[in-house]
Every structure is written in structure tokens, then in C-alpha cells.
Amino acid sequence: MIWKTNFPLIAILRGIKPQEVESHVSALIETGFDAIEIPLNSPQWELSIPKMVEQFGSKALIGAGTVLTVANVEHLASMGCRMIVTPNTNPAVIRRSVEFGMTVCAGCATATEAFTALEAGAQTLKIFPSSSFGPDYIKALKAVLPPEIPVFAVGGVTPENLHQYMRAGCVGAGLGSDLYRAGQPPEQTRQQAQRFVKAYKEVQL
């Protein structure tokens, strides 16, 4: 199995702080999420990621986002990070992540970038920013990609439009500001997560 979770929505906690990360991740996991991304442009991510790996690594795929360098990958591997999400297509970053046995969700926008990521070993792709391209673009891109490769829509995905991206061929989505905004209370994260879970389940009916 290429994608290693049961629920293909990735929670992106951009801007999360170490002192609050546990309560938000706990709320997400209780709601049904099992893929959590902490971007590297979040405050003190070096504390948050290993903390979440230790506490929730057996329940969820804990990973890092906005991973730009091989040095980042090597540092994250030492923390036990299991998922690498990139905003761009960087073959060196992808190859090093795969060498460590991590799941890679590589950011891409074009067919050239998508195939470059796959040739480097990426197991999954994220189309970013999806809201700028739209579901029709993703559907056309999916037509030339290997059918077994999971594709995620990232950027501008909401509970209201999630079904459009999934019907275009996405297996799921990465959820940013419509799920979590820096500073919001854990209960708001829980409520937003519940809305996304409901929207995802409705597509499956």
C-alpha cells in the first residue's frame, strides 16, 4: 500500500507552537485524522515534531511540511519523522527521504514536475496550489499519471469543495487554513475536523 493511513486527509498545522500542539493533534486523532503535517515554518518545529512522534506515532503518520533541503530531511529522520511533504519538486530531497523509508508527498503543478517527483521515488503527489488550477486541471493531469499513485489536492480545499477534487481523481487532500489557523483554540480545530470528516464520508456514499 502506497499511502500508509486509513483516512486520506492530511491536517496541516502551520504556525502551531510546541506548548499547544498536543491538544490540537489529540483533537484531530479523536476525530479520525491519522496524518498530521507540521510545516517547518512553524515556531520551534524542532520541539513539536519529535514530541508528537513520541506521543502519537503509533496512532498517526506524523510528518513535516515545507521541507526544502536534504539537511532538513536528515534532521527529521533523526527525530523519527515518517512523512515528508514538499511545496516543490526537489529530486534530492525526495530521494533522501525515500532512503530513510519515509512517505513522501511531493508538491508539483505540471506533468513534468509530477513525473520528475515519481522518478525520484515519491510515493504520492500533491497538486499545489489546487485552488489556482481547479478540479478540471487535476482531472486532466490524472489522465497521464500512473493510476496507482495517490494524488492529493492542497491549497484552498474546504468542506464545501472537497467533493469536487475527489471526483476529479484525488484520493484526498491536505487541509490548511480551513482546518487550522495559528492561535485558534483546540475546540475550533475539532469542529473544523468534524466538518471535513463529514464531507469526506458524504463523497463515499
Short mmCIF file of C-alpha atoms in Angstrom, two decimals:
data_model
loop_
_atom_site.label_atom_id
_atom_site.label_comp_id
_atom_site.label_asym_id
_atom_site.label_seq_id
_atom_site.Cartn_x
_atom_site.Cartn_y
_atom_site.Cartn_z
CA MET A 1 0.00 0.00 0.00
CA ILE A 2 1.50 3.33 -1.08
CA TRP A 3 -0.45 5.60 1.27
CA LYS A 4 0.01 4.37 4.81
CA THR A 5 -3.05 5.73 6.62
CA ASN A 6 -6.72 4.82 6.77
CA PHE A 7 -8.06 8.36 6.31
CA PRO A 8 -6.59 10.29 3.35
CA LEU A 9 -6.91 13.84 4.65
CA ILE A 10 -3.68 15.47 5.86
CA ALA A 11 -4.02 18.01 8.66
CA ILE A 12 -1.60 20.90 8.09
CA LEU A 13 -0.80 22.67 11.37
CA ARG A 14 1.07 25.67 10.02
CA GLY A 15 2.12 28.02 12.80
CA ILE A 16 1.45 25.59 15.65
CA LYS A 17 3.54 26.11 18.81
CA PRO A 18 5.09 23.35 20.96
CA GLN A 19 3.00 24.26 24.01
CA GLU A 20 -0.28 23.82 22.13
CA VAL A 21 0.46 21.10 19.60
CA GLU A 22 -0.58 18.17 21.79
CA SER A 23 -4.13 19.39 22.33
CA HIS A 24 -4.71 20.01 18.62
CA VAL A 25 -3.22 16.73 17.44
CA SER A 26 -5.19 14.86 20.07
CA ALA A 27 -8.41 16.51 18.86
CA LEU A 28 -7.61 15.62 15.26
CA ILE A 29 -6.85 11.98 16.02
CA GLU A 30 -10.01 11.64 18.10
CA THR A 31 -11.97 12.98 15.14
CA GLY A 32 -10.49 10.39 12.79
CA PHE A 33 -7.41 12.02 11.26
CA ASP A 34 -4.29 9.88 11.08
CA ALA A 35 -1.91 12.04 9.02
CA ILE A 36 -0.52 15.18 10.65
CA GLU A 37 1.84 17.66 8.99
CA ILE A 38 3.78 20.28 10.95
CA PRO A 39 5.38 22.71 8.47
CA LEU A 40 8.96 23.74 9.07
CA ASN A 41 8.00 27.42 9.05
CA SER A 42 6.14 26.86 12.33
CA PRO A 43 7.63 28.17 15.60
CA GLN A 44 10.08 25.70 17.19
CA TRP A 45 9.08 22.81 14.96
CA GLU A 46 12.20 21.03 16.24
CA LEU A 47 10.35 20.59 19.53
CA SER A 48 6.86 19.91 18.20
CA ILE A 49 7.64 17.14 15.73
CA PRO A 50 9.60 14.74 17.99
CA LYS A 51 7.09 15.40 20.76
CA MET A 52 4.22 14.33 18.51
CA VAL A 53 6.16 11.34 17.15
CA GLU A 54 6.69 10.12 20.70
CA GLN A 55 3.11 10.70 21.85
CA PHE A 56 1.10 9.81 18.76
CA GLY A 57 3.45 7.99 16.40
CA SER A 58 1.63 4.70 16.92
CA LYS A 59 -1.73 6.27 16.04
CA ALA A 60 -0.90 8.61 13.18
CA LEU A 61 1.59 9.34 10.44
CA ILE A 62 3.45 12.31 11.91
CA GLY A 63 5.31 14.35 9.36
CA ALA A 64 6.83 17.62 8.33
CA GLY A 65 5.82 20.08 5.64
CA THR A 66 7.62 22.79 3.68
CA VAL A 67 10.68 20.53 3.62
CA LEU A 68 13.18 22.18 1.29
CA THR A 69 16.64 20.67 1.87
CA VAL A 70 18.40 17.36 2.31
CA ALA A 71 19.70 18.65 5.63
CA ASN A 72 16.09 19.11 6.75
CA VAL A 73 15.32 15.52 5.77
CA GLU A 74 18.29 14.13 7.70
CA HIS A 75 17.37 16.15 10.80
CA LEU A 76 13.75 14.98 10.58
CA ALA A 77 14.80 11.35 10.15
CA SER A 78 16.74 11.58 13.41
CA MET A 79 13.50 12.69 15.11
CA GLY A 80 11.54 9.70 13.87
CA CYS A 81 9.52 11.72 11.36
CA ARG A 82 7.67 9.39 8.98
CA MET A 83 6.22 11.72 6.34
CA ILE A 84 7.85 14.43 4.22
CA VAL A 85 5.67 16.96 2.40
CA THR A 86 7.30 19.38 0.00
CA PRO A 87 5.93 22.53 -1.67
CA ASN A 88 8.11 21.92 -4.72
CA THR A 89 9.70 19.16 -6.78
CA ASN A 90 13.23 18.60 -5.48
CA PRO A 91 14.62 15.20 -6.55
CA ALA A 92 17.46 15.27 -3.98
CA VAL A 93 15.04 15.85 -1.11
CA ILE A 94 12.72 13.13 -2.39
CA ARG A 95 15.49 10.57 -2.87
CA ARG A 96 16.97 11.15 0.58
CA SER A 97 13.55 10.86 2.22
CA VAL A 98 12.89 7.57 0.45
CA GLU A 99 16.28 6.27 1.58
CA PHE A 100 15.12 6.81 5.15
CA GLY A 101 11.90 4.92 4.46
CA MET A 102 9.67 7.95 4.80
CA THR A 103 6.45 8.54 2.91
CA VAL A 104 6.93 11.45 0.50
CA CYS A 105 4.10 13.67 -0.68
CA ALA A 106 5.84 15.81 -3.28
CA GLY A 107 4.46 19.15 -4.37
CA CYS A 108 4.01 19.61 -8.09
CA ALA A 109 1.97 21.62 -10.56
CA THR A 110 2.74 20.22 -14.01
CA ALA A 111 3.10 16.83 -15.64
CA THR A 112 6.85 17.39 -15.94
CA GLU A 113 7.17 18.08 -12.22
CA ALA A 114 4.92 15.15 -11.34
CA PHE A 115 6.98 12.66 -13.34
CA THR A 116 10.23 14.14 -12.04
CA ALA A 117 8.96 13.53 -8.49
CA LEU A 118 7.90 9.98 -9.30
CA GLU A 119 11.24 9.17 -10.94
CA ALA A 120 12.97 10.36 -7.75
CA GLY A 121 10.86 7.91 -5.73
CA ALA A 122 7.92 9.94 -4.43
CA GLN A 123 5.07 7.62 -3.48
CA THR A 124 2.38 10.32 -3.51
CA LEU A 125 1.86 13.70 -5.15
CA LYS A 126 0.21 16.92 -4.04
CA ILE A 127 -1.13 19.38 -6.59
CA PHE A 128 -0.36 22.81 -5.21
CA PRO A 129 -1.96 25.29 -5.19
CA SER A 130 -5.06 23.35 -6.16
CA SER A 131 -7.45 26.29 -5.93
CA SER A 132 -5.49 28.09 -8.66
CA PHE A 133 -5.67 25.12 -11.04
CA GLY A 134 -9.09 23.73 -10.20
CA PRO A 135 -10.57 20.21 -10.34
CA ASP A 136 -10.70 20.08 -14.15
CA TYR A 137 -6.95 20.64 -14.39
CA ILE A 138 -6.29 17.89 -11.84
CA LYS A 139 -8.60 15.52 -13.73
CA ALA A 140 -6.64 16.15 -16.93
CA LEU A 141 -3.31 15.67 -15.15
CA LYS A 142 -4.53 12.43 -13.54
CA ALA A 143 -5.22 11.03 -17.00
CA VAL A 144 -1.49 10.80 -17.74
CA LEU A 145 -0.28 9.76 -14.28
CA PRO A 146 0.07 6.13 -13.14
CA PRO A 147 -3.37 5.22 -11.76
CA GLU A 148 -1.93 3.67 -8.59
CA ILE A 149 -0.25 6.93 -7.49
CA PRO A 150 -2.32 8.77 -4.86
CA VAL A 151 -2.84 12.44 -5.68
CA PHE A 152 -3.77 15.00 -3.03
CA ALA A 153 -5.29 18.42 -3.60
CA VAL A 154 -3.66 21.08 -1.42
CA GLY A 155 -4.44 24.77 -1.22
CA GLY A 156 -7.94 26.15 -0.91
CA VAL A 157 -9.69 22.86 -0.13
CA THR A 158 -12.79 23.35 2.04
CA PRO A 159 -15.55 21.06 3.31
CA GLU A 160 -17.76 22.58 0.63
CA ASN A 161 -15.47 21.84 -2.35
CA LEU A 162 -13.69 18.67 -1.20
CA HIS A 163 -16.07 16.53 -3.26
CA GLN A 164 -15.04 18.34 -6.47
CA TYR A 165 -11.39 17.40 -6.05
CA MET A 166 -12.13 13.82 -5.11
CA ARG A 167 -14.40 13.37 -8.10
CA ALA A 168 -11.57 14.75 -10.22
CA GLY A 169 -9.46 11.79 -9.10
CA CYS A 170 -7.78 12.90 -5.89
CA VAL A 171 -7.57 10.27 -3.16
CA GLY A 172 -7.77 13.02 -0.55
CA ALA A 173 -6.46 16.45 0.36
CA GLY A 174 -4.09 18.42 2.52
CA LEU A 175 -6.02 20.84 4.70
CA GLY A 176 -4.53 24.14 5.77
CA SER A 177 -6.23 27.31 6.92
CA ASP A 178 -9.75 25.93 6.52
CA LEU A 179 -8.86 23.37 9.18
CA TYR A 180 -6.35 25.19 11.37
CA ARG A 181 -5.20 28.77 11.72
CA ALA A 182 -2.40 29.70 14.10
CA GLY A 183 -3.74 30.62 17.51
CA GLN A 184 -7.19 29.10 17.24
CA PRO A 185 -8.45 27.01 20.19
CA PRO A 186 -8.37 23.19 20.04
CA GLU A 187 -12.16 23.02 20.08
CA GLN A 188 -12.30 25.00 16.84
CA THR A 189 -9.83 22.56 15.30
CA ARG A 190 -12.06 19.70 16.43
CA GLN A 191 -15.15 21.31 14.92
CA GLN A 192 -13.46 22.02 11.62
CA ALA A 193 -12.07 18.47 11.54
CA GLN A 194 -15.56 17.10 12.06
CA ARG A 195 -16.81 19.14 9.11
CA PHE A 196 -14.11 17.69 6.87
CA VAL A 197 -14.74 14.14 8.07
CA LYS A 198 -18.43 14.56 7.32
CA ALA A 199 -17.68 15.97 3.85
CA TYR A 200 -15.29 13.12 3.07
CA LYS A 201 -17.78 10.46 4.16
CA GLU A 202 -20.52 12.04 2.04
CA VAL A 203 -18.34 11.65 -1.07
CA GLN A 204 -18.01 7.92 -0.30
CA LEU A 205 -21.78 7.37 -0.29
#
